[in-house]
PDB file of C-alpha atoms and ligand atoms in Angstrom:
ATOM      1  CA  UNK A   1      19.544  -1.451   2.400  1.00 79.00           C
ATOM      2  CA  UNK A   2      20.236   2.283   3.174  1.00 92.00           C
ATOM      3  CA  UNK A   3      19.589   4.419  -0.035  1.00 97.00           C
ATOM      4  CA  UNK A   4      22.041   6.352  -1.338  1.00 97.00           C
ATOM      5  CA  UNK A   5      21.876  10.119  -2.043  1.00 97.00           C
ATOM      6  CA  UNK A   6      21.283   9.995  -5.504  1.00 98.00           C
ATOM      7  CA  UNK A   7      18.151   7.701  -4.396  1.00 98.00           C
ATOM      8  CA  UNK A   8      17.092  10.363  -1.482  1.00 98.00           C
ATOM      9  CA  UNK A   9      17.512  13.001  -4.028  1.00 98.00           C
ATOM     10  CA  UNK A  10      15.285  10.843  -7.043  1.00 98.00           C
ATOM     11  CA  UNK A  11      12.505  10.402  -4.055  1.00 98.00           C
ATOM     12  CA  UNK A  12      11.912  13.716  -3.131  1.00 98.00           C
ATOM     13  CA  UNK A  13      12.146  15.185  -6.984  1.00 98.00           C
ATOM     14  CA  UNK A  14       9.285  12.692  -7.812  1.00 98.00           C
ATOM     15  CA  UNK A  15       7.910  11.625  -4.645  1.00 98.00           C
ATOM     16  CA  UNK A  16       8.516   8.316  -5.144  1.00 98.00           C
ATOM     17  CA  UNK A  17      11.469   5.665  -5.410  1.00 98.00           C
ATOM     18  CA  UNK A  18      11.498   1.885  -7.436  1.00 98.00           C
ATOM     19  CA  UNK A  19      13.677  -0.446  -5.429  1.00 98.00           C
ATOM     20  CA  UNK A  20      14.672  -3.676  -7.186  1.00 97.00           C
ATOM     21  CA  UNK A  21      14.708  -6.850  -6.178  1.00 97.00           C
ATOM     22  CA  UNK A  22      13.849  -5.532  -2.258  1.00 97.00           C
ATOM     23  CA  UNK A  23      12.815  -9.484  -1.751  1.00 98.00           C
ATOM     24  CA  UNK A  24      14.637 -12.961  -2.091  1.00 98.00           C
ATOM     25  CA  UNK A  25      13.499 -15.170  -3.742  1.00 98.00           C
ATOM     26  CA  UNK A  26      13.017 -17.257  -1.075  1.00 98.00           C
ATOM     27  CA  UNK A  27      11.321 -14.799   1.004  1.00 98.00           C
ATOM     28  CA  UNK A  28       8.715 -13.736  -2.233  1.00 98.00           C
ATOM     29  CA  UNK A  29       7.820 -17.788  -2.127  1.00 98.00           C
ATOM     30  CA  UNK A  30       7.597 -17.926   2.018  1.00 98.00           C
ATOM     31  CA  UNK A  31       5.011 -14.289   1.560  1.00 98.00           C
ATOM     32  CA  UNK A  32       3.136 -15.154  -1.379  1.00 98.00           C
ATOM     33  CA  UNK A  33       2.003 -18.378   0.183  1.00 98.00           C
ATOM     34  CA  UNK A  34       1.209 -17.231   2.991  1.00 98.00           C
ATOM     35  CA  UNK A  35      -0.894 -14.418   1.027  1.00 97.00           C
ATOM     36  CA  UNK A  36      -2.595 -17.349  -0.275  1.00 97.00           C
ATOM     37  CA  UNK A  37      -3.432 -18.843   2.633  1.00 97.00           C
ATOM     38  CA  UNK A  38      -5.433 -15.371   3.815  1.00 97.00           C
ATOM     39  CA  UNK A  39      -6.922 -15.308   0.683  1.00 97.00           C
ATOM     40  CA  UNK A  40      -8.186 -18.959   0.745  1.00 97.00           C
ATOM     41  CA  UNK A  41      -9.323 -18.933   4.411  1.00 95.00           C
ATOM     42  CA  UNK A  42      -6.887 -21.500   5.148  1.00 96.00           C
ATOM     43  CA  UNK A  43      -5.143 -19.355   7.866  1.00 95.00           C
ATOM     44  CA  UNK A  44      -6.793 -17.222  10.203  1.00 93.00           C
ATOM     45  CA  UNK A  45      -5.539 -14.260  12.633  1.00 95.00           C
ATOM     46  CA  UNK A  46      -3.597 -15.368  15.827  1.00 90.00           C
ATOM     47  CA  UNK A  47      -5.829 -15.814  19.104  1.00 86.00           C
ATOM     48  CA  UNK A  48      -6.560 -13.032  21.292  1.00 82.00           C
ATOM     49  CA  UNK A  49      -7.254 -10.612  18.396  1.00 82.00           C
ATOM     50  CA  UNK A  50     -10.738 -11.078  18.730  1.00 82.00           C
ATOM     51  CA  UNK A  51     -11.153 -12.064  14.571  1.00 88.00           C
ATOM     52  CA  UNK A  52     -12.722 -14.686  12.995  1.00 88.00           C
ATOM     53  CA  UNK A  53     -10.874 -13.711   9.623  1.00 94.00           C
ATOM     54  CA  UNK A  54      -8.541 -10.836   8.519  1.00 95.00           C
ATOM     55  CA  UNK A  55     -10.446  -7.727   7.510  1.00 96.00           C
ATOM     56  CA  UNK A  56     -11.284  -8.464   3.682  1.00 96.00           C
ATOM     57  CA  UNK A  57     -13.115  -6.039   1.601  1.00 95.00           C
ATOM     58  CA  UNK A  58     -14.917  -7.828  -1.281  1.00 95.00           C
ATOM     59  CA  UNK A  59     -14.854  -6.923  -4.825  1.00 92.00           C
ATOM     60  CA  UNK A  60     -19.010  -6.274  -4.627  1.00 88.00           C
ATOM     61  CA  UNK A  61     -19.480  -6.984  -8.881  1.00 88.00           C
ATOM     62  CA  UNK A  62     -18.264 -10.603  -8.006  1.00 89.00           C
ATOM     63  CA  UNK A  63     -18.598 -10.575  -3.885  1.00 91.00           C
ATOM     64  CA  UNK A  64     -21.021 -13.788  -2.879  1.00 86.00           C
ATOM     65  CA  UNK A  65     -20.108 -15.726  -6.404  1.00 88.00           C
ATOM     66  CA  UNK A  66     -20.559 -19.281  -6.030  1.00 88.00           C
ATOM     67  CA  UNK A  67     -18.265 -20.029  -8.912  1.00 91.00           C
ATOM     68  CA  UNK A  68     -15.700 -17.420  -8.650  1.00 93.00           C
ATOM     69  CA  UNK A  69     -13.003 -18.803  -5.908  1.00 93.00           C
ATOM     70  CA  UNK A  70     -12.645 -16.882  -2.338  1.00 95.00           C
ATOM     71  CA  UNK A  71      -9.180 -15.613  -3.740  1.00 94.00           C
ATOM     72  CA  UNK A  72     -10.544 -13.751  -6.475  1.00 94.00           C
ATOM     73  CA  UNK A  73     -13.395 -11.893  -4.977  1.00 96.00           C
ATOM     74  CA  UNK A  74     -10.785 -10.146  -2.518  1.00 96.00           C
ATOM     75  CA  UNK A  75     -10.529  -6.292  -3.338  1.00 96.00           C
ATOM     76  CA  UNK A  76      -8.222  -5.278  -0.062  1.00 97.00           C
ATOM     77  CA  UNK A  77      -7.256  -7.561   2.909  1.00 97.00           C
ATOM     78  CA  UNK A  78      -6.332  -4.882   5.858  1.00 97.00           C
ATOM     79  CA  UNK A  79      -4.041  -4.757   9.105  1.00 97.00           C
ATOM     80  CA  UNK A  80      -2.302  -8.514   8.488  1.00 98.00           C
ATOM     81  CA  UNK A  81       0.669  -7.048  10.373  1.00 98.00           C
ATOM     82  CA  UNK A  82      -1.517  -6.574  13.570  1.00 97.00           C
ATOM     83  CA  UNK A  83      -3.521 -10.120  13.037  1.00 96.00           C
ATOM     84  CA  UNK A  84      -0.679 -12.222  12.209  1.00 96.00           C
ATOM     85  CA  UNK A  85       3.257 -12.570  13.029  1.00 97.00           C
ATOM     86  CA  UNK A  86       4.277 -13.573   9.536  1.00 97.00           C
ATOM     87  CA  UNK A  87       2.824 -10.420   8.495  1.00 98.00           C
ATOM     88  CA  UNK A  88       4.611  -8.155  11.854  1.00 98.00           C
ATOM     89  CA  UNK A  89       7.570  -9.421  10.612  1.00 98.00           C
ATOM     90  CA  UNK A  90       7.224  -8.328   6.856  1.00 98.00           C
ATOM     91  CA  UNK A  91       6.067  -4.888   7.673  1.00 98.00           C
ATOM     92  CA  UNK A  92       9.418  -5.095  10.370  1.00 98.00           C
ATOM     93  CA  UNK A  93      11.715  -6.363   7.889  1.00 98.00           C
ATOM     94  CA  UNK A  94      15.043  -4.681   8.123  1.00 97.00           C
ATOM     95  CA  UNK A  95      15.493  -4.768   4.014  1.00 96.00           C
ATOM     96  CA  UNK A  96      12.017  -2.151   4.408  1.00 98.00           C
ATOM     97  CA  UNK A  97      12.793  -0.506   7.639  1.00 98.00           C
ATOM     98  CA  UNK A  98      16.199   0.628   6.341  1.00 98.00           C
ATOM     99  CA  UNK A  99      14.722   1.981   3.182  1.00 98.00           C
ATOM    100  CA  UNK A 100      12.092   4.442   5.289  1.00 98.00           C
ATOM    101  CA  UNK A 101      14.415   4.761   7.553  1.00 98.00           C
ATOM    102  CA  UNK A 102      16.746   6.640   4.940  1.00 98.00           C
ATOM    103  CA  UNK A 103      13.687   8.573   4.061  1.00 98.00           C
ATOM    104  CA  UNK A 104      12.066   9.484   7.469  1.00 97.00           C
ATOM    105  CA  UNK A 105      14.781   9.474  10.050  1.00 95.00           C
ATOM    106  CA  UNK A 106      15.820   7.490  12.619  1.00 95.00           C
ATOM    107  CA  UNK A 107      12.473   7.052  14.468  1.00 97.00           C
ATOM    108  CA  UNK A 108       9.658   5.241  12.693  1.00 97.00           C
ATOM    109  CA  UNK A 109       6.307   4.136  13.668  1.00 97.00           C
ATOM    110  CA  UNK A 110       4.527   1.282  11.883  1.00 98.00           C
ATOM    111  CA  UNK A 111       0.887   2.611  10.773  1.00 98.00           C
ATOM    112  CA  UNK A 112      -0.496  -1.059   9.686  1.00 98.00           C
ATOM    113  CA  UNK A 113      -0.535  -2.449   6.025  1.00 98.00           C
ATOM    114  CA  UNK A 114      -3.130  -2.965   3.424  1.00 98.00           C
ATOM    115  CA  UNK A 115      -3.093  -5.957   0.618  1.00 98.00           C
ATOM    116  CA  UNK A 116      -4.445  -4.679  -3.205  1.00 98.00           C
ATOM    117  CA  UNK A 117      -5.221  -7.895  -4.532  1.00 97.00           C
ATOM    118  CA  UNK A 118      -6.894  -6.960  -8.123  1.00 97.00           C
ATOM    119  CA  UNK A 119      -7.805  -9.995  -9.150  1.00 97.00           C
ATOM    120  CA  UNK A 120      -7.500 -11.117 -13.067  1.00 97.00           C
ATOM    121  CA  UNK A 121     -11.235  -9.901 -14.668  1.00 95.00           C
ATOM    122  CA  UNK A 122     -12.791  -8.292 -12.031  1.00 91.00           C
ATOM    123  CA  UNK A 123     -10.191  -6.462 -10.050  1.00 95.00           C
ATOM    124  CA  UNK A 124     -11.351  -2.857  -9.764  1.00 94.00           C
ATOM    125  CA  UNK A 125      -9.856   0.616  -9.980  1.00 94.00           C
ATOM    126  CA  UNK A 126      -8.649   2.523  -7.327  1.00 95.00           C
ATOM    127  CA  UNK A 127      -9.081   6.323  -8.086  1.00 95.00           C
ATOM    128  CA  UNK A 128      -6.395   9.016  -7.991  1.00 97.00           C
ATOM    129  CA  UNK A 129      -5.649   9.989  -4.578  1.00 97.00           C
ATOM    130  CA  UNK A 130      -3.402  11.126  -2.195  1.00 98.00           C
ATOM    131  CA  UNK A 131      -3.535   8.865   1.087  1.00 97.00           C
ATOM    132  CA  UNK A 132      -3.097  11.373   3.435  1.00 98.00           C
ATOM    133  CA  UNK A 133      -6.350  12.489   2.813  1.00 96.00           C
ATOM    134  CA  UNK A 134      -7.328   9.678   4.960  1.00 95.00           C
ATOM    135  CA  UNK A 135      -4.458  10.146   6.979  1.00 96.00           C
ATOM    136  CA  UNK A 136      -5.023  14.144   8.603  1.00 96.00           C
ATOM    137  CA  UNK A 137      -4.823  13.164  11.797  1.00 97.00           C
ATOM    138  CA  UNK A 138      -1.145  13.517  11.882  1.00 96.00           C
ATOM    139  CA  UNK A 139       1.200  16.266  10.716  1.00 96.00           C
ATOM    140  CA  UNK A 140       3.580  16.888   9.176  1.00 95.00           C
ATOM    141  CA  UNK A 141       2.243  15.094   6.164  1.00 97.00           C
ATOM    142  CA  UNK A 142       4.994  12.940   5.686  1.00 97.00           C
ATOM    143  CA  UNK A 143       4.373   9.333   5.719  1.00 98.00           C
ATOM    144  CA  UNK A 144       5.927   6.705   3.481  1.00 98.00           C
ATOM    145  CA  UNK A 145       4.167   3.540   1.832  1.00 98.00           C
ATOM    146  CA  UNK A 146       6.162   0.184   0.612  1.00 98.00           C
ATOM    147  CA  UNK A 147       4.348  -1.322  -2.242  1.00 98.00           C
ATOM    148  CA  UNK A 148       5.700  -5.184  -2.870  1.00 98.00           C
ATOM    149  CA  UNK A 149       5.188  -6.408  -5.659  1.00 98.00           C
ATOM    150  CA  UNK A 150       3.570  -9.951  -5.366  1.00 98.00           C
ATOM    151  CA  UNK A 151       3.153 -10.449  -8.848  1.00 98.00           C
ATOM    152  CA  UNK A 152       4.439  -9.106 -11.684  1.00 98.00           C
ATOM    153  CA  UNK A 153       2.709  -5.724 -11.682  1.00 98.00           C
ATOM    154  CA  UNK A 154       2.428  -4.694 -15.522  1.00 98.00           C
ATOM    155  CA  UNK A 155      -0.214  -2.165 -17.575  1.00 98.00           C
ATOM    156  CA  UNK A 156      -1.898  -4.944 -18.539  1.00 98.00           C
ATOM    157  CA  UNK A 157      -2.811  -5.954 -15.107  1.00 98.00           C
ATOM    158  CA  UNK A 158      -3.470  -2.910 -13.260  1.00 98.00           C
ATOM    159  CA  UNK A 159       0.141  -1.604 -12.156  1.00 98.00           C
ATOM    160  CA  UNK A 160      -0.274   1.655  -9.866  1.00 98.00           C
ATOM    161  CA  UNK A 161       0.230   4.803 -11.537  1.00 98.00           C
ATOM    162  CA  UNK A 162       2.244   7.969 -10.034  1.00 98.00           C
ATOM    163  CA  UNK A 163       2.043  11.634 -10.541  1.00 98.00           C
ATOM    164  CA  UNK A 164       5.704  12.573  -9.974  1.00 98.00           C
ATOM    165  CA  UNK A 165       6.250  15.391  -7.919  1.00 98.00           C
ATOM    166  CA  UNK A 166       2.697  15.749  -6.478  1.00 98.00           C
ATOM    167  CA  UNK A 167       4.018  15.668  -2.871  1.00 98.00           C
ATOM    168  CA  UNK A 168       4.222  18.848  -1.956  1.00 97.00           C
ATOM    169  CA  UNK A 169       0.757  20.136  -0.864  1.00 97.00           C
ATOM    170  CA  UNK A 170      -2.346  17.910   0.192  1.00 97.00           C
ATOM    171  CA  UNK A 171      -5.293  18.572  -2.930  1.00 97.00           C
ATOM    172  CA  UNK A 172      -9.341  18.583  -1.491  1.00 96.00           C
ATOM    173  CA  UNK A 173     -10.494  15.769  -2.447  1.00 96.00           C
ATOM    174  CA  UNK A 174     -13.936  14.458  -3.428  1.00 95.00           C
ATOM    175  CA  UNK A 175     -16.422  12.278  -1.692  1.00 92.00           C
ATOM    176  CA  UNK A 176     -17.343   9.511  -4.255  1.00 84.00           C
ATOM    177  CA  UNK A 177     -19.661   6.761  -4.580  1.00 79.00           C
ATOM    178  CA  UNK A 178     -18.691   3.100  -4.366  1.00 72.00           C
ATOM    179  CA  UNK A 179     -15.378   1.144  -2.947  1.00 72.00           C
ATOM    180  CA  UNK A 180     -13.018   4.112  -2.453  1.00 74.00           C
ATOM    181  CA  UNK A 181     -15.198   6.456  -0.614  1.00 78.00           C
ATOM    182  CA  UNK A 182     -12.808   9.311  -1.078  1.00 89.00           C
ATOM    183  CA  UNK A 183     -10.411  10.658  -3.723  1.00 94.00           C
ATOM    184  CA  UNK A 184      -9.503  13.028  -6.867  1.00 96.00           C
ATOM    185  CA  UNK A 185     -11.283  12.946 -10.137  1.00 93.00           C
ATOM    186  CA  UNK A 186      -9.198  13.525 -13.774  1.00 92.00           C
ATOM    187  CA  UNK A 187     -10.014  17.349 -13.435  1.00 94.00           C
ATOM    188  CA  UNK A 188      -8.311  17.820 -10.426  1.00 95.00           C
ATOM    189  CA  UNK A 189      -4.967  16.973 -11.749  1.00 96.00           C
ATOM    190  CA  UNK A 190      -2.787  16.864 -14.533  1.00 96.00           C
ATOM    191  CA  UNK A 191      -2.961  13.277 -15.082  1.00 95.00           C
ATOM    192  CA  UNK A 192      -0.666  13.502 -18.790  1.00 96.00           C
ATOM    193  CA  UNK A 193       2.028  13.642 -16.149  1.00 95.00           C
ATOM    194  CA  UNK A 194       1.091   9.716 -15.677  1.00 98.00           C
ATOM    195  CA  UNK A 195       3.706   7.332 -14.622  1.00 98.00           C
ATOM    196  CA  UNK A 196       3.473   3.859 -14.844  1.00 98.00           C
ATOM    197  CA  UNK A 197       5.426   2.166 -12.452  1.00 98.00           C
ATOM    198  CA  UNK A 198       5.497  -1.692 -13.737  1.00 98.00           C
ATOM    199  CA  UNK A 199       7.536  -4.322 -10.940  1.00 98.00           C
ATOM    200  CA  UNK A 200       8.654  -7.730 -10.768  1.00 98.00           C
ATOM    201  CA  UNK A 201       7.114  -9.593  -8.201  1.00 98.00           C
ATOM    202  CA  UNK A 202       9.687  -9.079  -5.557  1.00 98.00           C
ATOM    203  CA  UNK A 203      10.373  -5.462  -6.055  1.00 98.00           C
ATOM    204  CA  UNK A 204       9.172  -2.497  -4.415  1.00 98.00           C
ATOM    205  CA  UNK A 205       8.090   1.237  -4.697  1.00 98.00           C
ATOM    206  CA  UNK A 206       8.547   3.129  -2.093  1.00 98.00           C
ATOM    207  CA  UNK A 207       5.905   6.412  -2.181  1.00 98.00           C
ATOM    208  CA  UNK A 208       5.722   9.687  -0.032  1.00 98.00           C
ATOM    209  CA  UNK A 209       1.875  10.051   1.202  1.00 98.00           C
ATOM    210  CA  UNK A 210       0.911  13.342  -0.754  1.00 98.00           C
ATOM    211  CA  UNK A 211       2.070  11.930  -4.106  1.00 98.00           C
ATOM    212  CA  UNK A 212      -0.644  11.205  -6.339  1.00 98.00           C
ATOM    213  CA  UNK A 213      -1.275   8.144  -7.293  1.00 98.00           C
ATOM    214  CA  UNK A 214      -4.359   5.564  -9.048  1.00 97.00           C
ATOM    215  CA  UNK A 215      -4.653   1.895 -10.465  1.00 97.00           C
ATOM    216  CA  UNK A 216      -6.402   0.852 -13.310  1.00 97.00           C
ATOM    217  CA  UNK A 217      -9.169  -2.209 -13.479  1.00 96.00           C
ATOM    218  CA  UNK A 218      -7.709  -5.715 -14.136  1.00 97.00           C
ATOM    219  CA  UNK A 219      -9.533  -7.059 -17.532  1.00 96.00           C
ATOM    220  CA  UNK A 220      -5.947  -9.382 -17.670  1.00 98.00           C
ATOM    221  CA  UNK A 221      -5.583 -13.207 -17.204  1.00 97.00           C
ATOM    222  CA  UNK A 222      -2.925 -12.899 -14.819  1.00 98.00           C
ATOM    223  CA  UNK A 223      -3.319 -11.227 -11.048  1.00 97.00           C
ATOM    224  CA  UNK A 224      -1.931  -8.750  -9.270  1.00 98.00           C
ATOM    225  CA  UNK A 225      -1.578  -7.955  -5.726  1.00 98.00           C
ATOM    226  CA  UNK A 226       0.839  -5.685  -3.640  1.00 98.00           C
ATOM    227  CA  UNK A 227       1.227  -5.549  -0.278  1.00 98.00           C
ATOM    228  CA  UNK A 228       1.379  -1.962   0.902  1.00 98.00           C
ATOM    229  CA  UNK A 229       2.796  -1.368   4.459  1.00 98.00           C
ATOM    230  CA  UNK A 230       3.042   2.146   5.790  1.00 98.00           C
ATOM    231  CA  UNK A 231       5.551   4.030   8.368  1.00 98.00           C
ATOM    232  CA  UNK A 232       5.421   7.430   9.923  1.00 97.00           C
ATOM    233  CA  UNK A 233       8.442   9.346  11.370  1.00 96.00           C
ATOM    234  CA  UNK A 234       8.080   8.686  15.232  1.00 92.00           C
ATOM    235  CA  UNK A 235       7.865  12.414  16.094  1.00 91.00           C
ATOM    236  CA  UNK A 236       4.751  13.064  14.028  1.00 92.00           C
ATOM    237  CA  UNK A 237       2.406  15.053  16.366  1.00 94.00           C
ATOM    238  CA  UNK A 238      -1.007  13.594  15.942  1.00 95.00           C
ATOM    239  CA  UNK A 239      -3.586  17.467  15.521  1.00 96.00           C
ATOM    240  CA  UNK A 240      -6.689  15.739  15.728  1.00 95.00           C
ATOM    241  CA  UNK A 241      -7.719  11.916  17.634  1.00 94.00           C
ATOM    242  CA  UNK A 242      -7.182   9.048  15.754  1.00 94.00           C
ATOM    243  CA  UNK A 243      -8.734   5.937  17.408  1.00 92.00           C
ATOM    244  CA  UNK A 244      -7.022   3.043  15.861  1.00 95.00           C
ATOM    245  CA  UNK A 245      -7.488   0.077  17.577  1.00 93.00           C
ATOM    246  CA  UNK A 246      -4.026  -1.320  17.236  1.00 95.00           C
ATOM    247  CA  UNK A 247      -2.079   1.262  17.800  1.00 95.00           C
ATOM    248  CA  UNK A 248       1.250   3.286  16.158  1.00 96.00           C
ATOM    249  CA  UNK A 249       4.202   1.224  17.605  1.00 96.00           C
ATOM    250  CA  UNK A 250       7.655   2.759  17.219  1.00 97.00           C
ATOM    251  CA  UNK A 251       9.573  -0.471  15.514  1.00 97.00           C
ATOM    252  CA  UNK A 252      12.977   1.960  14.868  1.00 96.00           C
TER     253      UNK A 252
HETATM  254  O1  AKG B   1      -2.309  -1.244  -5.448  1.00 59.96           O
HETATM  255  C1  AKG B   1      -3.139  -0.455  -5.863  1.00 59.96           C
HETATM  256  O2  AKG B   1      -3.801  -0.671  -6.858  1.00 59.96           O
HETATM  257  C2  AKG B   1      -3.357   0.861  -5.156  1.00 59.96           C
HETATM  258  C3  AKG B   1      -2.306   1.126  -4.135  1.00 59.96           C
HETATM  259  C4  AKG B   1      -2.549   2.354  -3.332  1.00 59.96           C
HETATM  260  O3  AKG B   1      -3.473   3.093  -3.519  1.00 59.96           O
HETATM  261  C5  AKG B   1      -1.602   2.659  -2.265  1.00 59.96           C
HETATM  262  O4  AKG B   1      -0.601   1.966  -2.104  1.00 59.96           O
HETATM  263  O5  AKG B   1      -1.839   3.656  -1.549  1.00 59.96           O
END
């Protein structure tokens, strides 16, 4: 789906964009079991990529548990779209490509894509942050995120939370202690500007890479995980080396 202007003009007042319903209902079901599957172990990356498993980081208050299940000590699961085709063809989907593709131009790269999984109880926070803070490598900075919604994404459960209109300048950032080695601290914004961005499994936000953004711990019954994949224009000029192993392919 191409966005209109009215949509262009909402995403770069606030940096970023809800878009309902981006999945079918059909193609929610085929993801989220599939998501299952990497977070059960019961699928593993495609032969040749030299893994064992997808890369998993581990929620470390519950990492090890012999009673909590696999699926809920999963923090982030990183790069599916380079380990496994189901996942190439998400982050390729032409329902997504068409949206950044409204946004960035007609020449995008695929960066990779990273799974949030906050599990119900012991899902952690993620901090406020801008992500390209991890991403200075490459100017201008001007990349674009697609957050699916695998479950219902609510308050209760940890929804992500924007800073609307953030996106204009890249904020120093902190070095911090724990899972999320980098980021902003309350102080360093004005975080009563605090947006709350609940979506319906199946839905999607669409965010600009300077705009500020956290999620809260998950002390709810129910989980919550969103599959983020991420697209740069394909003229970006990359200012420093950035040694990622799989690559930027050009999919548009
Ligand atoms: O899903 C979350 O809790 C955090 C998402 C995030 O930080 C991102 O999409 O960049």
């Amino acid at each position: 789906m191409r966005l209109s202007a009215e949509q262009v003009r909402q995403f770069d007042e606030n940096g970023y964009l809800f878009v309902p319903d981006l999945l079918t209902p059909q193609q929610l079901e085929a993801l989220k079991q599939m998501v299952d599957a990497v977070l059960d172990g019961t699928i593993v990356p495609e032969p040749g990529k030299g893994l064992d498993d997808f890369e998993l980081q581990y929620e470390p208050a519950v990492i090890g548990s012999a009673v909590i299940p696999r699926r809920d000590q999963i923090r982030v699961a990183f790069h599916l779209c380079h380990s496994h085709p189901f996942f190439w063809d998400h982050a390729t989907r032409p329902e997504i490509v068409d949206v950044v593709e409204s946004l960035l131009g007609e020449h995008v790269k695929l960066y990779t894509d990273q799974m949030f999984v906050k599990p119900a109880h012991h899902g952690s926070e993620v901090p406020f942050h801008q992500d390209h803070a991890y991403w200075t490598q490459v100017e201008p900075y001007r990349m674009i995120s697609c957050w699916v919604a695998l479950d219902d994404a609510t308050v209760e459960n940890g929804c992500v939370r924007m800073l609307p209109g953030t996106h204009k300048q890249l904020l120093p950032h902190r070095e911090f202690a724990g899972n999320q080695r980098y980021g902003l601290l309350e102080e360093d914004v004005d975080a009563s500007r605090e947006i709350a961005v609940e979506i319906k499994a199946g839905s999607a936000m669409f965010h600009h890479s300077l705009t500020v953004h956290r999620s809260f711990p998950n002390h709810s019954d129910q989980g919550r995980r969103g599959l983020v994949t991420i697209y740069m224009p394909a003229d970006t000029t990359f200012v420093k080396p950035w040694s990622f192993k799989y690559g930027f392919q050009t999919i548009r």
